[in-house]
Tab-separated table of C-alpha atoms in Angstrom:
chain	number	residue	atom	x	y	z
A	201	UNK	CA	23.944	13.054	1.823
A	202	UNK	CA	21.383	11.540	4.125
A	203	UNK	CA	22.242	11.444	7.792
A	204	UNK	CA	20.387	9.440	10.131
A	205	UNK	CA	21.569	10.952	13.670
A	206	UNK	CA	20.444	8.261	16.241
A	207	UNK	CA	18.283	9.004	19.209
A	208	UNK	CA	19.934	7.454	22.812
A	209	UNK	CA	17.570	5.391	24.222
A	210	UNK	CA	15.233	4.611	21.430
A	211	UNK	CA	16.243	1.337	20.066
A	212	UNK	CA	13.970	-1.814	20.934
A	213	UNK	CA	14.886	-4.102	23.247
A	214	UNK	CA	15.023	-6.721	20.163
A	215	UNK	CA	15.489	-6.500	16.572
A	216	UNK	CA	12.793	-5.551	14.770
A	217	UNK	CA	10.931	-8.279	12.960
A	218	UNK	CA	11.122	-8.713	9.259
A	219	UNK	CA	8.007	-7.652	7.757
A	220	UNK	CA	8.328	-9.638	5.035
A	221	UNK	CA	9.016	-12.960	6.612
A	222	UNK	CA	5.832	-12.421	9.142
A	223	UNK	CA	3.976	-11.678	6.278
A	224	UNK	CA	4.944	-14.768	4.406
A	225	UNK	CA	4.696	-17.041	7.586
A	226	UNK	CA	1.406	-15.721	8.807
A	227	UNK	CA	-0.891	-15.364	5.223
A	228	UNK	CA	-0.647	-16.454	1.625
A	229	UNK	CA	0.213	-20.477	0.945
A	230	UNK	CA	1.736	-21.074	4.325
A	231	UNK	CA	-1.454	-20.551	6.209
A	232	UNK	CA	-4.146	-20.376	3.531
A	233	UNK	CA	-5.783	-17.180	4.789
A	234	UNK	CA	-4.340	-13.483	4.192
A	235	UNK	CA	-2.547	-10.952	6.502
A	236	UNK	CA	-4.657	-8.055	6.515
A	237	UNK	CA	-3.812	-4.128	7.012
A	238	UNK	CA	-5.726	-0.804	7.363
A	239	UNK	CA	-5.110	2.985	6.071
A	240	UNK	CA	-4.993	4.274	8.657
A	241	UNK	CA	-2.812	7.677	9.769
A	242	UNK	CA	-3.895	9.494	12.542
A	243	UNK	CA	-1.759	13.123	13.839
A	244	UNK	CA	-2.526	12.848	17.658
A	245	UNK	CA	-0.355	10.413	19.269
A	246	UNK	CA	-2.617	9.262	21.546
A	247	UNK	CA	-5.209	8.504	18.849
A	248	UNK	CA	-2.943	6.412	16.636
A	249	UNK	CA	-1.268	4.485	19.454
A	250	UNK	CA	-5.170	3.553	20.162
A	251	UNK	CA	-5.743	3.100	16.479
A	252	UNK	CA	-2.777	-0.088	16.358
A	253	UNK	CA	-3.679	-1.043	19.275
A	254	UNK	CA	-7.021	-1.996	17.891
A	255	UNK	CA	-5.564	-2.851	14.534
A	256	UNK	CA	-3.316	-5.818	17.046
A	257	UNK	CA	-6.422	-6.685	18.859
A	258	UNK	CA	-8.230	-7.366	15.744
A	259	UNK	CA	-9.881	-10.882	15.228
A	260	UNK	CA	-7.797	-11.405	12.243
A	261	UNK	CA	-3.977	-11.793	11.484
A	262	UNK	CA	-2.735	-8.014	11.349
A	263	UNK	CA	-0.073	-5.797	10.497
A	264	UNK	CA	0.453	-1.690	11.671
A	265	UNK	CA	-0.080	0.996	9.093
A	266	UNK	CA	1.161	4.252	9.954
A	267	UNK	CA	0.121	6.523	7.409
A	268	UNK	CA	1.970	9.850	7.069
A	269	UNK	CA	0.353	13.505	6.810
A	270	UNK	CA	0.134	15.517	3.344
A	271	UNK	CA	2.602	18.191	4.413
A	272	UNK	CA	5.230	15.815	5.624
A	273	UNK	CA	4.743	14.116	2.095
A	274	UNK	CA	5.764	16.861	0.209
A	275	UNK	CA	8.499	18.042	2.850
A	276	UNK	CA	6.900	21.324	4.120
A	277	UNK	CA	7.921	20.624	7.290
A	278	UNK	CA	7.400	24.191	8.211
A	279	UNK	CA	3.923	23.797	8.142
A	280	UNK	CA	3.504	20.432	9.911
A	281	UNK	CA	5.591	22.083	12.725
A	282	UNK	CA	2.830	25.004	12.767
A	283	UNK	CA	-0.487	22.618	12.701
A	284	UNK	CA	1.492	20.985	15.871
A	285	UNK	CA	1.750	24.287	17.444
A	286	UNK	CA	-1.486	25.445	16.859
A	287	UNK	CA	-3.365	21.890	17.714
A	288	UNK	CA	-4.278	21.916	14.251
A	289	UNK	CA	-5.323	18.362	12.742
A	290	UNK	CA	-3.470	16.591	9.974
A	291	UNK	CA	-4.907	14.025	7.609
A	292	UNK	CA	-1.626	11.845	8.820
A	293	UNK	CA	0.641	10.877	11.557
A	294	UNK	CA	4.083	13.399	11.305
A	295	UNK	CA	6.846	11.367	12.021
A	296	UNK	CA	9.533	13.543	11.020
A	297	UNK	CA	8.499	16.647	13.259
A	298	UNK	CA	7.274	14.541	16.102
A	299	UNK	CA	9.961	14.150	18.476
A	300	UNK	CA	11.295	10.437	18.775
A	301	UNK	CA	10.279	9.972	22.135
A	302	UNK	CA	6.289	10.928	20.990
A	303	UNK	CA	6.500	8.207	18.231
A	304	UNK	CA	8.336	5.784	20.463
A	305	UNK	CA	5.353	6.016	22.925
A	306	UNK	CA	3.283	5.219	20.117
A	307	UNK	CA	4.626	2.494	19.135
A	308	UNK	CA	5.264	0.946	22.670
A	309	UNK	CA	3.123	-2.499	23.515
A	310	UNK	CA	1.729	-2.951	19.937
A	311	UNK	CA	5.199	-2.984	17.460
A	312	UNK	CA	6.836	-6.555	18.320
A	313	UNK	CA	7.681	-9.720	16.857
A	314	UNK	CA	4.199	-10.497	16.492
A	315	UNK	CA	2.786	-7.283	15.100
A	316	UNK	CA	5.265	-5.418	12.509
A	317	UNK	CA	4.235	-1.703	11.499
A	318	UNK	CA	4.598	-0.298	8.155
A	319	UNK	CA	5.002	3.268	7.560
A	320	UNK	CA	3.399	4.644	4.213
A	321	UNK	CA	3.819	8.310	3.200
A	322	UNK	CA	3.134	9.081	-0.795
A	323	UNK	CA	6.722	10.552	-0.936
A	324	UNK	CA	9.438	11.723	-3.894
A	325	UNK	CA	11.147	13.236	-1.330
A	326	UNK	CA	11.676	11.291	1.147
A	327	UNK	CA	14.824	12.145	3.358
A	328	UNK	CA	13.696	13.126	6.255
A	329	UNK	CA	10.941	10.151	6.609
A	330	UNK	CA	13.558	7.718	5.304
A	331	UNK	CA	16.021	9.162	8.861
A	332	UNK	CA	13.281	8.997	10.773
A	333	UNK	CA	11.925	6.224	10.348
A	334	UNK	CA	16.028	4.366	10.617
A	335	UNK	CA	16.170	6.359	14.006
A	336	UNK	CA	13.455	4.728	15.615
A	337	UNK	CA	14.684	1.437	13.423
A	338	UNK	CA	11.561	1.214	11.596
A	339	UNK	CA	12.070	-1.310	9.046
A	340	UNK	CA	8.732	-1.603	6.718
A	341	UNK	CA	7.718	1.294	4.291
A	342	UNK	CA	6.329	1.293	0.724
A	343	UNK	CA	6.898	3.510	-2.447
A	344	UNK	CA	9.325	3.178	-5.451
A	345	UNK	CA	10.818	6.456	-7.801
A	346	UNK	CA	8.277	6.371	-10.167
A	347	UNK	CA	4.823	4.839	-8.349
A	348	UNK	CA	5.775	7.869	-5.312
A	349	UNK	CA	6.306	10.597	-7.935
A	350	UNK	CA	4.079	10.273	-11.428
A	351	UNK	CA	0.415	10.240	-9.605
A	352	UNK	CA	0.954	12.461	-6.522
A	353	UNK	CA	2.686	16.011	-7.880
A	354	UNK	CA	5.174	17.471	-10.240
A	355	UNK	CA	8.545	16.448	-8.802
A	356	UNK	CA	10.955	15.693	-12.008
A	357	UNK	CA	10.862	11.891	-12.214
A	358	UNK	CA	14.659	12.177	-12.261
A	359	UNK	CA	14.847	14.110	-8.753
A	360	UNK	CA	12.711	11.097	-7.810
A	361	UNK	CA	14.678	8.546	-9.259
A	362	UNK	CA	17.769	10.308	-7.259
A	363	UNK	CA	15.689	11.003	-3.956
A	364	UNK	CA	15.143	6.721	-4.358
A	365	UNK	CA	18.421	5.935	-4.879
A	366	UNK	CA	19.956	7.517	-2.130
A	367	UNK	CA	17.213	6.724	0.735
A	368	UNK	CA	16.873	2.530	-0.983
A	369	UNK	CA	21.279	2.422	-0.429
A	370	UNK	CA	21.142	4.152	2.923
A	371	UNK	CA	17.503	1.601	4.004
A	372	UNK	CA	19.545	-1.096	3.098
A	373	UNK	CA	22.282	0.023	5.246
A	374	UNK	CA	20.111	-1.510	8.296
A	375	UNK	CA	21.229	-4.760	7.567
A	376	UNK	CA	24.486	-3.764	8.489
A	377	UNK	CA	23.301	-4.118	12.052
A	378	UNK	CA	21.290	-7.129	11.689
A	379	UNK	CA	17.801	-5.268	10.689
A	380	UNK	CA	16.133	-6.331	7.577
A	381	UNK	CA	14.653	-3.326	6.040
A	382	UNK	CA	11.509	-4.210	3.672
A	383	UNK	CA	10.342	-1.961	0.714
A	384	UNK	CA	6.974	-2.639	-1.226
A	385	UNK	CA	6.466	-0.967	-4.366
A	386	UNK	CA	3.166	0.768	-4.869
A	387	UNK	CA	3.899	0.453	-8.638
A	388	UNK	CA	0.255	-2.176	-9.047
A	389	UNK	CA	-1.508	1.012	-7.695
A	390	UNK	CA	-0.913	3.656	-10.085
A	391	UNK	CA	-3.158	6.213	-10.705
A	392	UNK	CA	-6.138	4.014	-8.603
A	393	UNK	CA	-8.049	3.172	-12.073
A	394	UNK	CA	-8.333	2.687	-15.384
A	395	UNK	CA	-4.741	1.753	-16.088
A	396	UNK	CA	-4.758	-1.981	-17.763
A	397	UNK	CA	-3.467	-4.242	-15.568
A	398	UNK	CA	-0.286	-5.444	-17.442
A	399	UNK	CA	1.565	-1.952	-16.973
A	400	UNK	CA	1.393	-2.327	-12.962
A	401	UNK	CA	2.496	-5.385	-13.300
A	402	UNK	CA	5.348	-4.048	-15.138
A	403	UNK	CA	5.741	-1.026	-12.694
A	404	UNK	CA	5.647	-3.110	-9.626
A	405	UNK	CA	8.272	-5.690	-10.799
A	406	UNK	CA	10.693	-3.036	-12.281
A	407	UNK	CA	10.442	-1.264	-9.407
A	408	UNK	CA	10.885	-4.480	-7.087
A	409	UNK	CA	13.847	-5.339	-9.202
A	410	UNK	CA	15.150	-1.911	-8.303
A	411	UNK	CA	14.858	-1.854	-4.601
A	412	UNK	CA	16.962	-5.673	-5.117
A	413	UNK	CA	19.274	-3.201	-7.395
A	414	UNK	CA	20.092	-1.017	-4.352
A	415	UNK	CA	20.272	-3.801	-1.452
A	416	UNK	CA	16.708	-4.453	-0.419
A	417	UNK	CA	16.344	-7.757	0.264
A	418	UNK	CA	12.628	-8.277	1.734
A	419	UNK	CA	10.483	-7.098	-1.147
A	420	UNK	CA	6.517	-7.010	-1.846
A	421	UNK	CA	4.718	-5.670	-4.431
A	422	UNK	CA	1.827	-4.474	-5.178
A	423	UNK	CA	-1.716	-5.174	-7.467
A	424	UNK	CA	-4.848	-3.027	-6.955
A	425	UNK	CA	-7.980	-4.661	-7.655
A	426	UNK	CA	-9.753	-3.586	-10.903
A	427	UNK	CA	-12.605	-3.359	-12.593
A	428	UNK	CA	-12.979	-7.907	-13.542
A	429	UNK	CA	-12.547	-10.351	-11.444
A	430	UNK	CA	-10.895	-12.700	-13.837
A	431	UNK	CA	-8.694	-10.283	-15.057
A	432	UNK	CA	-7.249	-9.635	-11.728
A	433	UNK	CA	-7.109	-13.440	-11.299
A	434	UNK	CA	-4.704	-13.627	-14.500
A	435	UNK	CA	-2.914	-10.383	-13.653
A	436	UNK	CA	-2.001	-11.750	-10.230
A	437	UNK	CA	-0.777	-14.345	-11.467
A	438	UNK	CA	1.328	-12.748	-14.222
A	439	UNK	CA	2.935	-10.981	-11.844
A	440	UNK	CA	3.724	-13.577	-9.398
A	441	UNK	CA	5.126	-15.246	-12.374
A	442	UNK	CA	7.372	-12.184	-13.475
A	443	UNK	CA	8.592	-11.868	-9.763
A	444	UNK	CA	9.473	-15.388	-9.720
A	445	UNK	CA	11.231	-14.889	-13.266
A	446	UNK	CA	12.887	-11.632	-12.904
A	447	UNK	CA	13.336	-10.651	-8.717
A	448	UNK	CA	16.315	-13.395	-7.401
A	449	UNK	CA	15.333	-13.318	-3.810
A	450	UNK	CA	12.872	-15.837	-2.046
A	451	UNK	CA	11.609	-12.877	-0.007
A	452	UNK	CA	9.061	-11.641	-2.279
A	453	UNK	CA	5.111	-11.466	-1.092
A	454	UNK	CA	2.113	-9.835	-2.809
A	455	UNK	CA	-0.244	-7.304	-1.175
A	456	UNK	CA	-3.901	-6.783	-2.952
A	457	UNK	CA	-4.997	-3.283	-2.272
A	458	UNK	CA	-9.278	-3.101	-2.582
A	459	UNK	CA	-10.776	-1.163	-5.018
A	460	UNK	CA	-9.090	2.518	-5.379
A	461	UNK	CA	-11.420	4.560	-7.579
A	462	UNK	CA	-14.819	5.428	-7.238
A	463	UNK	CA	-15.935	3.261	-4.157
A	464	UNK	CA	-19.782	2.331	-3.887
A	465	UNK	CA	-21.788	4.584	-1.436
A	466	UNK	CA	-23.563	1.402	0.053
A	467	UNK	CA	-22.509	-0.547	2.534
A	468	UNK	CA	-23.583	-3.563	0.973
A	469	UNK	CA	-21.420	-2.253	-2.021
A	470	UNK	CA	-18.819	-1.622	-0.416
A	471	UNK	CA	-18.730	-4.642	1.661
A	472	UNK	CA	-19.100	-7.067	-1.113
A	473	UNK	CA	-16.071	-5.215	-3.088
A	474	UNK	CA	-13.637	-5.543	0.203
A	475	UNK	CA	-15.038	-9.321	0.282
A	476	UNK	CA	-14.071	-9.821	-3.750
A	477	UNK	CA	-10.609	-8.679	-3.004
A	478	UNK	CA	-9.890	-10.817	-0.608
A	479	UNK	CA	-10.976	-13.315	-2.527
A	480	UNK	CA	-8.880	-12.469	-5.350
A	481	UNK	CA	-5.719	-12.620	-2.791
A	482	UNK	CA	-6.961	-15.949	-1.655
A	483	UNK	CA	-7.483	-17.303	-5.108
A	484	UNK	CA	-4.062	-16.107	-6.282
A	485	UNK	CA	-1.950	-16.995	-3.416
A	486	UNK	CA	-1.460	-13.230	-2.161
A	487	UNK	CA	-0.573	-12.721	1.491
A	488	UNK	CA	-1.585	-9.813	2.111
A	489	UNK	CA	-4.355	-6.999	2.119
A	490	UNK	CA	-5.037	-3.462	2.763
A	491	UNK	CA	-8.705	-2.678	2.561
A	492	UNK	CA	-11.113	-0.006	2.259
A	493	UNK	CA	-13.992	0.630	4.641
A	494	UNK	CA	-17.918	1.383	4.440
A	495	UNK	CA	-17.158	4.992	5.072
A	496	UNK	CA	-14.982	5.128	1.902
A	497	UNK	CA	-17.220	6.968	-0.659
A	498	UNK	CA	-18.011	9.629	1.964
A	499	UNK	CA	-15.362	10.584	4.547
A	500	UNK	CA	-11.610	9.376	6.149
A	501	UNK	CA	-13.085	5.962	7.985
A	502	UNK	CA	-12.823	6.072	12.037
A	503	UNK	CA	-10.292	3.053	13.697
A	504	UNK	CA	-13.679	1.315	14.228
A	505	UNK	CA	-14.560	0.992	11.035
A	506	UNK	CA	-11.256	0.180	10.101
A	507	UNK	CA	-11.536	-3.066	12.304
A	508	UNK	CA	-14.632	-4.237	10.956
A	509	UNK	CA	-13.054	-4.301	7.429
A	510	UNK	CA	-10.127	-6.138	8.635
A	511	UNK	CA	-12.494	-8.610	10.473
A	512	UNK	CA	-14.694	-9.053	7.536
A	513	UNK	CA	-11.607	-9.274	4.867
A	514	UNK	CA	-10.183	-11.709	7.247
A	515	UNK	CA	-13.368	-13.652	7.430
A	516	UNK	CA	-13.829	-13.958	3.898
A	517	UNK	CA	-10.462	-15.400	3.285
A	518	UNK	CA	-10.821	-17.776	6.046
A	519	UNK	CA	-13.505	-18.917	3.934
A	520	UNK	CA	-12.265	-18.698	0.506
A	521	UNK	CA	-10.704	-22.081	-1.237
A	522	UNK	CA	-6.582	-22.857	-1.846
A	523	UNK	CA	-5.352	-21.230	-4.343
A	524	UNK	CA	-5.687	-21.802	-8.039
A	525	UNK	CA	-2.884	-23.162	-10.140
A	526	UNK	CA	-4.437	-22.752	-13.535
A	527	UNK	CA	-2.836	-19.486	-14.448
A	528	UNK	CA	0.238	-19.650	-13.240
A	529	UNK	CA	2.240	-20.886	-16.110
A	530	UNK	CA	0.033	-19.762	-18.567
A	531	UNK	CA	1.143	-17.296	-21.280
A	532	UNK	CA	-2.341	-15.489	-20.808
A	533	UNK	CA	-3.017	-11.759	-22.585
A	534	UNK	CA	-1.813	-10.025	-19.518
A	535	UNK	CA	1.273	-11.847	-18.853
A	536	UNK	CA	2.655	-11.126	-22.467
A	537	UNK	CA	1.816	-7.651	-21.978
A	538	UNK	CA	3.762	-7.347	-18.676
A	539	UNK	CA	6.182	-9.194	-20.159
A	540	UNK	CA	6.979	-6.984	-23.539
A	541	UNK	CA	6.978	-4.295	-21.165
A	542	UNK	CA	9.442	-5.345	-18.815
A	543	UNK	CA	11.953	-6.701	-21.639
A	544	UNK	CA	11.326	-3.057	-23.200
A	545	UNK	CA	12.650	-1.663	-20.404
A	546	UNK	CA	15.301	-3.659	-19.182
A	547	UNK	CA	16.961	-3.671	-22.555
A	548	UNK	CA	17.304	0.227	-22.570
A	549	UNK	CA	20.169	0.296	-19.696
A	550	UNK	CA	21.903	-2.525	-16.885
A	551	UNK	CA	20.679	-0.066	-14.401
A	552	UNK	CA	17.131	-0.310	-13.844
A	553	UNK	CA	16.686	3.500	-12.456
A	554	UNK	CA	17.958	4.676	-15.384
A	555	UNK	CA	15.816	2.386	-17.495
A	556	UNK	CA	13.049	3.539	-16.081
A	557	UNK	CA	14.245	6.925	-16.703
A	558	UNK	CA	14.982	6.602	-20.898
A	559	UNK	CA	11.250	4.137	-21.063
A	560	UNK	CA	9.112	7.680	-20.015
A	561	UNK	CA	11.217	9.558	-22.145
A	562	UNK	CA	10.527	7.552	-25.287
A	563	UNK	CA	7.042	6.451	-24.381
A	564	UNK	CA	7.641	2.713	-23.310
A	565	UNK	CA	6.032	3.578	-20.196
A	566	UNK	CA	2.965	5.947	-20.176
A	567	UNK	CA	0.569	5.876	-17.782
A	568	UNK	CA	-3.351	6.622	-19.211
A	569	UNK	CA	-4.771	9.847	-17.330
A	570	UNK	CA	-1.701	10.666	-15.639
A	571	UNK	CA	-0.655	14.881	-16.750
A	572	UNK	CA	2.908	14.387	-14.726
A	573	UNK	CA	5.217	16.181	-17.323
A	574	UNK	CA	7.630	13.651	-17.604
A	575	UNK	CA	4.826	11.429	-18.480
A	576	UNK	CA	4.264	11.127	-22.471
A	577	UNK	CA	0.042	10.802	-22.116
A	578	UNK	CA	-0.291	9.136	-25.664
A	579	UNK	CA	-2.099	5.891	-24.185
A	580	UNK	CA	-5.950	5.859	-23.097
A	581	UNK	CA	-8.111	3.252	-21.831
A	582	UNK	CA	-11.854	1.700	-21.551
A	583	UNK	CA	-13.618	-0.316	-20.078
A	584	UNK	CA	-14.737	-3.266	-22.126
A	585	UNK	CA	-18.128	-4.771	-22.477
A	586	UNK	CA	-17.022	-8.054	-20.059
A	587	UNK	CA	-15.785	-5.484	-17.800
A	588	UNK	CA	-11.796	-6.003	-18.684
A	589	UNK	CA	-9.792	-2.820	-18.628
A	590	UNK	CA	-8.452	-2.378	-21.972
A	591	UNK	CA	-6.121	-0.163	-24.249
A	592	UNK	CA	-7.801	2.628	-26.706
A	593	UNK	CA	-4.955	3.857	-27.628
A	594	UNK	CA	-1.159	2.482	-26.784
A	595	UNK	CA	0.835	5.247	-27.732
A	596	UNK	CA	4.903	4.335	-27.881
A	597	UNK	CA	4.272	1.356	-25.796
A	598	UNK	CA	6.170	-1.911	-27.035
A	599	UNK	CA	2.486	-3.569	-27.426
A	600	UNK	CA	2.197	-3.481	-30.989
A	601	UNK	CA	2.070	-7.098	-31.441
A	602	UNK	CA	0.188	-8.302	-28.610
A	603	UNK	CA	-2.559	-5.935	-28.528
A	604	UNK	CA	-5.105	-5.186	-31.760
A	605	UNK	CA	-5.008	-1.648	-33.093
A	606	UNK	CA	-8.188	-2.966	-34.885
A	607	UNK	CA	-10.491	-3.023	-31.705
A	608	UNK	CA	-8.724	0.445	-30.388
A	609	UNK	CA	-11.326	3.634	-30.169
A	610	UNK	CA	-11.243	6.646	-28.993
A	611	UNK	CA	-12.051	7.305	-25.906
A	612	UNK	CA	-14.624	10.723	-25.106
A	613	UNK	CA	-14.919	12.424	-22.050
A	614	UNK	CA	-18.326	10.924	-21.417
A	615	UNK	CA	-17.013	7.553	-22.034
A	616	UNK	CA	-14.268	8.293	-19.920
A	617	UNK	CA	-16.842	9.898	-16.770
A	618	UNK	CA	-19.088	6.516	-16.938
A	619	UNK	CA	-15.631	4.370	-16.823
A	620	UNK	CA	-14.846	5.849	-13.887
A	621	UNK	CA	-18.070	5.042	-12.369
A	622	UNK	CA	-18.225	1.591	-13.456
A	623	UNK	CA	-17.455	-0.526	-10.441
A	624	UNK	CA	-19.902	1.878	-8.013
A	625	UNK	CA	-22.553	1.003	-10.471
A	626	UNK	CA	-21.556	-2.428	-10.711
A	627	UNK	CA	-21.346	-2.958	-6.549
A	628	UNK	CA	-24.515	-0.488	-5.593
A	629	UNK	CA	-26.769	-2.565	-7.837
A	630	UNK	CA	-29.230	-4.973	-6.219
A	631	UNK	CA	-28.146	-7.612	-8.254
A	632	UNK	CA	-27.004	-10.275	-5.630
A	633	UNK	CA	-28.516	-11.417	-2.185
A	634	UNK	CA	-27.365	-9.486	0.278
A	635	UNK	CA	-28.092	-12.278	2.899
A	636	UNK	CA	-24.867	-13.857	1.671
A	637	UNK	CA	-22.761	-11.009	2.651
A	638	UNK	CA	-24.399	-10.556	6.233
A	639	UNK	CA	-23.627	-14.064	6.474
A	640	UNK	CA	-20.202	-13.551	5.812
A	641	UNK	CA	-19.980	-10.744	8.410
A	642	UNK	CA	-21.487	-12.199	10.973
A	643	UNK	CA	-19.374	-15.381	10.450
C-alpha cells in the first residue's frame, strides 16, 4: 500500500497545469511547430533549478525535464542518502531523499502554467518516486510496466506489472482534487535500436491503453527515431492511427525522442540527426520532442548545450512544412504489423496488464537483443539495404502473414556490430552541405 504523506506548506498556489493539454495547445497541429524538451537531471539543487531555468528561457516553446539518479531508479535509497552526505555527485536529480522543501526551491519561478515539468526516472519500482512526486503535486512522469522494466534490469515483469498498477490507480487519484496527472509511455523507445518499428508501436499503445485502464486520463506516447526516414514517417503515423483507434480519450499527444543508439561523434552529425527528428515530428503531426545534444557520443551534455539543441530543434520545426496526410489512413507494412500485434494481445485477457503478461510468456511480444528473463529472445533484426529496420527472425510473434519468412536471414555478430553503427556512419559522412545546417542554426 502506497502512502503519499503530504508535506504542510508545499502545495502551489494554483493547480498544476496539465501537461498534456499545454503540450497539445502549444506544438503539434494547433501551432504547427513542436514543444521541445531536454535530458536533463542534475543532483545539486542549485544546478538543476539553473538548468530549467534556462530550459524556460529558451528561444523555443519548452517543457521541464527532471531526470532522476541511477540509485533512486532502482530504490537503493541507502546509497543516494550516502552520495548526499558525502557531496558525492549523482548522474540524476534524487527526489525521493531530497527533502520537499530542497525540491520545492527548485522548482520555484520556473514550474507554472506556462512551463510544466516532467519527471523521468527509468523505474520498475517506483513507490517512493510515485509519493514523492504526489507530495509536491507533480503531475507529469513517463514509464509503463513493461518499457520501465524489460531494457533497464532484472525485475520480474510481473513485480513490474504490480509496482504499475498500484502507483497508475494511486497517480490517478490526483484528479480527485482537481489535478490531472499525465503518464507517457516510453514503450516507442525500447531497447534504443534495432527493434522494427511496428512492435513500439504496439508497446506504446498497449501500454497507453493501460495507463486509460487504471484512470489516467492525459496520455502521450512515445516513437524513437530510427534508422529511415520514411519508415519513421509511416510508423508515426501508424501509431497515431492505433491511438486514435484503440485509446478513447482526446488527450493523447506524441513525443519523438532523437536518435537513441550509437550517436555520430560530429557535430555536424549530430546536428543534422536532431534536425531530421524534428522534422519527422513536424511531418507527422507530433507535438513534442526530447533531443540529444552535440556532446552525445562523448559525455552527459552541460545545460548549455542542452539549450542549443532545443533552439536548433525548435528552429528546424519552425521551418519544416504542415503535416502530411498521406499516411494516415493507409494500411502501410508497419501499420498491419502494429496492428496484428495489438489484436494478439488484447485477445489474450480484458485486462491489458495481464495481457501483456501471458503475450511475453508465449512469445507474442519479444523484444530483439533484449536478455530480460521474462523476455523469450527468439526474434532478431537487420538493417535493410534502403536502411528500413527489418525482422530476421520473428520468433512466436503473430507476424506470420504479414511479414516474408522468405527474405528472413540470420543475423551474425558482425552483421549485428555494423547495424549498430549504421546511423553514425550514415550522419558522420560528408555526404551533404553542411552550409545548410549552419544555416539552420543560425536561423
Amino acid at each position: 500500500m502506497i502512502t503519499v504523506v503530504p508535506d504542510e506548506g508545499s502545495e502551489p498556489a494554483e493547480t498544476p497545469v496539465d501537461f498534456g493539454a499545454f503540450v497539445r495547445k502549444m506544438g503539434g497541429a494547433a501551432s504547427g511547430g513542436l514543444v521541445v524538451q531536454p535530458r536533463m537531471g542534475i543532483s545539486a539543487p542549485e544546478e538543476m533549478r539553473a538548468g530549467l531555468m534556462a530550459t524556460k528561457a529558451a528561444n523555443a516553446t519548452t517543457v521541464g525535464t527532471i531526470t532522476l539518479d541511477s540509485y533512486t531508479r532502482v530504490g537503493n535509497l541507502k546509497a543516494a542518502d550516502t552520495a548526499l552526505r558525502e557531496g558525492i555527485g549523482l548522474n540524476g536529480y534524487p527526489i525521493v531523499n531530497h527533502p520537499r522543501k530542497v525540491t520545492r526551491h527548485v522548482l520555484s519561478g520556473t514550474w507554472g502554467q506556462d512551463f510544466p515539468v516532467q519527471i523521468r526516472h527509468g523505474s520498475a519500482t517506483p513507490r517512493d518516486i510515485f509519493s514523492a512526486m504526489m507530495a509536491l503535486r507533480l503531475n507529469a512522469t513517463e514509464g509503463g510496466p513493461v518499457s520501465y522494466c524489460l531494457p533497464y534490469g532484472r525485475t520480474p515483469l510481473a513485480d513490474s506489472m504490480r509496482n504499475w498498477e498500484e502507483c497508475s490507480d494511486l497517480f490517478a487519484q490526483l484528479r480527485e482534487i482537481g489535478v490531472e496527472p499525465h503518464l507517457e509511455s516510453f514503450g516507442g523507445c525500447m531497447m534504443g535500436q534495432l527493434c522494427p518499428p511496428s512492435q513500439l508501436i504496439a508497446m506504446a499503445v498497449l501500454e497507453a491503453m493501460f495507463f486509460y485502464q487504471h484512470g489516467l486520463r492525459s496520455i502521450s506516447v512515445s516513437y524513437a527515431q530510427q534508422t529511415n526516414m520514411v519508415q519513421d514517417i509511416e510508423g508515426v503515423f501508424a501509431l497515431r492511427r492505433l491511438c486514435h483507434e484503440l485509446v478513447p480519450t482526446e488527450n493523447v499527444h506524441v513525443v519523438i525522442y532523437a536518435y537513441m543508439g550509437v550517436y555520430p561523434t560530429t557535430e555536424d552529425g549530430a546536428y543534422r540527426l536532431l534536425g531530421q527528428a524534428a522534422e519527422l515530428g513536424v511531418t507527422c503531426g507530433a507535438e513534442r520532442i526530447i533531443v540529444k545534444t552535440k556532446a552525445e557520443s562523448k559525455r552527459i551534455p552541460v545545460v548549455a548545450e542542452n539549450v542549443e539543441a532545443l533552439e536548433y530543434a525548435s528552429g528546424v520545426a519552425a521551418r519544416t512544412k504542415s503535416p502530411a496526410v498521406g499516411y494516415y489512413g493507409e494500411d502501410t507494412e508497419t501499420y498491419l504489423e502494429a496492428k496484428a500485434i495489438v489484436d494478439a494481445v488484447l485477445n489474450l485477457d480484458a485486462d491489458v496488464g495481464h495481457a501483456l503478461l501471458l503475450a511475453f510468456k508465449y512469445g507474442y511480444m519479444d523484444i530483439p537483443y533484449c536478455v530480460h528473463p521474462d523476455n523469450m529472445g527468439r526474434t532478431r533484426s537487420y538493417i535493410d539495404e534502403r536502411g528500413w529496420l527489418r525482422w530476421s527472425e520473428i520468433g512466436s510473434l503473430p507476424l506470420g502473414k504479414l511479414v516474408s519468412r522468405r527474405i528472413s536471414k540470420k543475423a551474425t555478430s558482425t552483421d549485428l556490430l555494423r547495424d549498430l553503427q549504421y546511423v553514425r556512419g550514415e550522419f558522420d559522412c560528408a555526404s551533404w552541405t553542411p552550409g545548410e545546417l549552419w544555416a539552420d542554426r543560425e536561423g
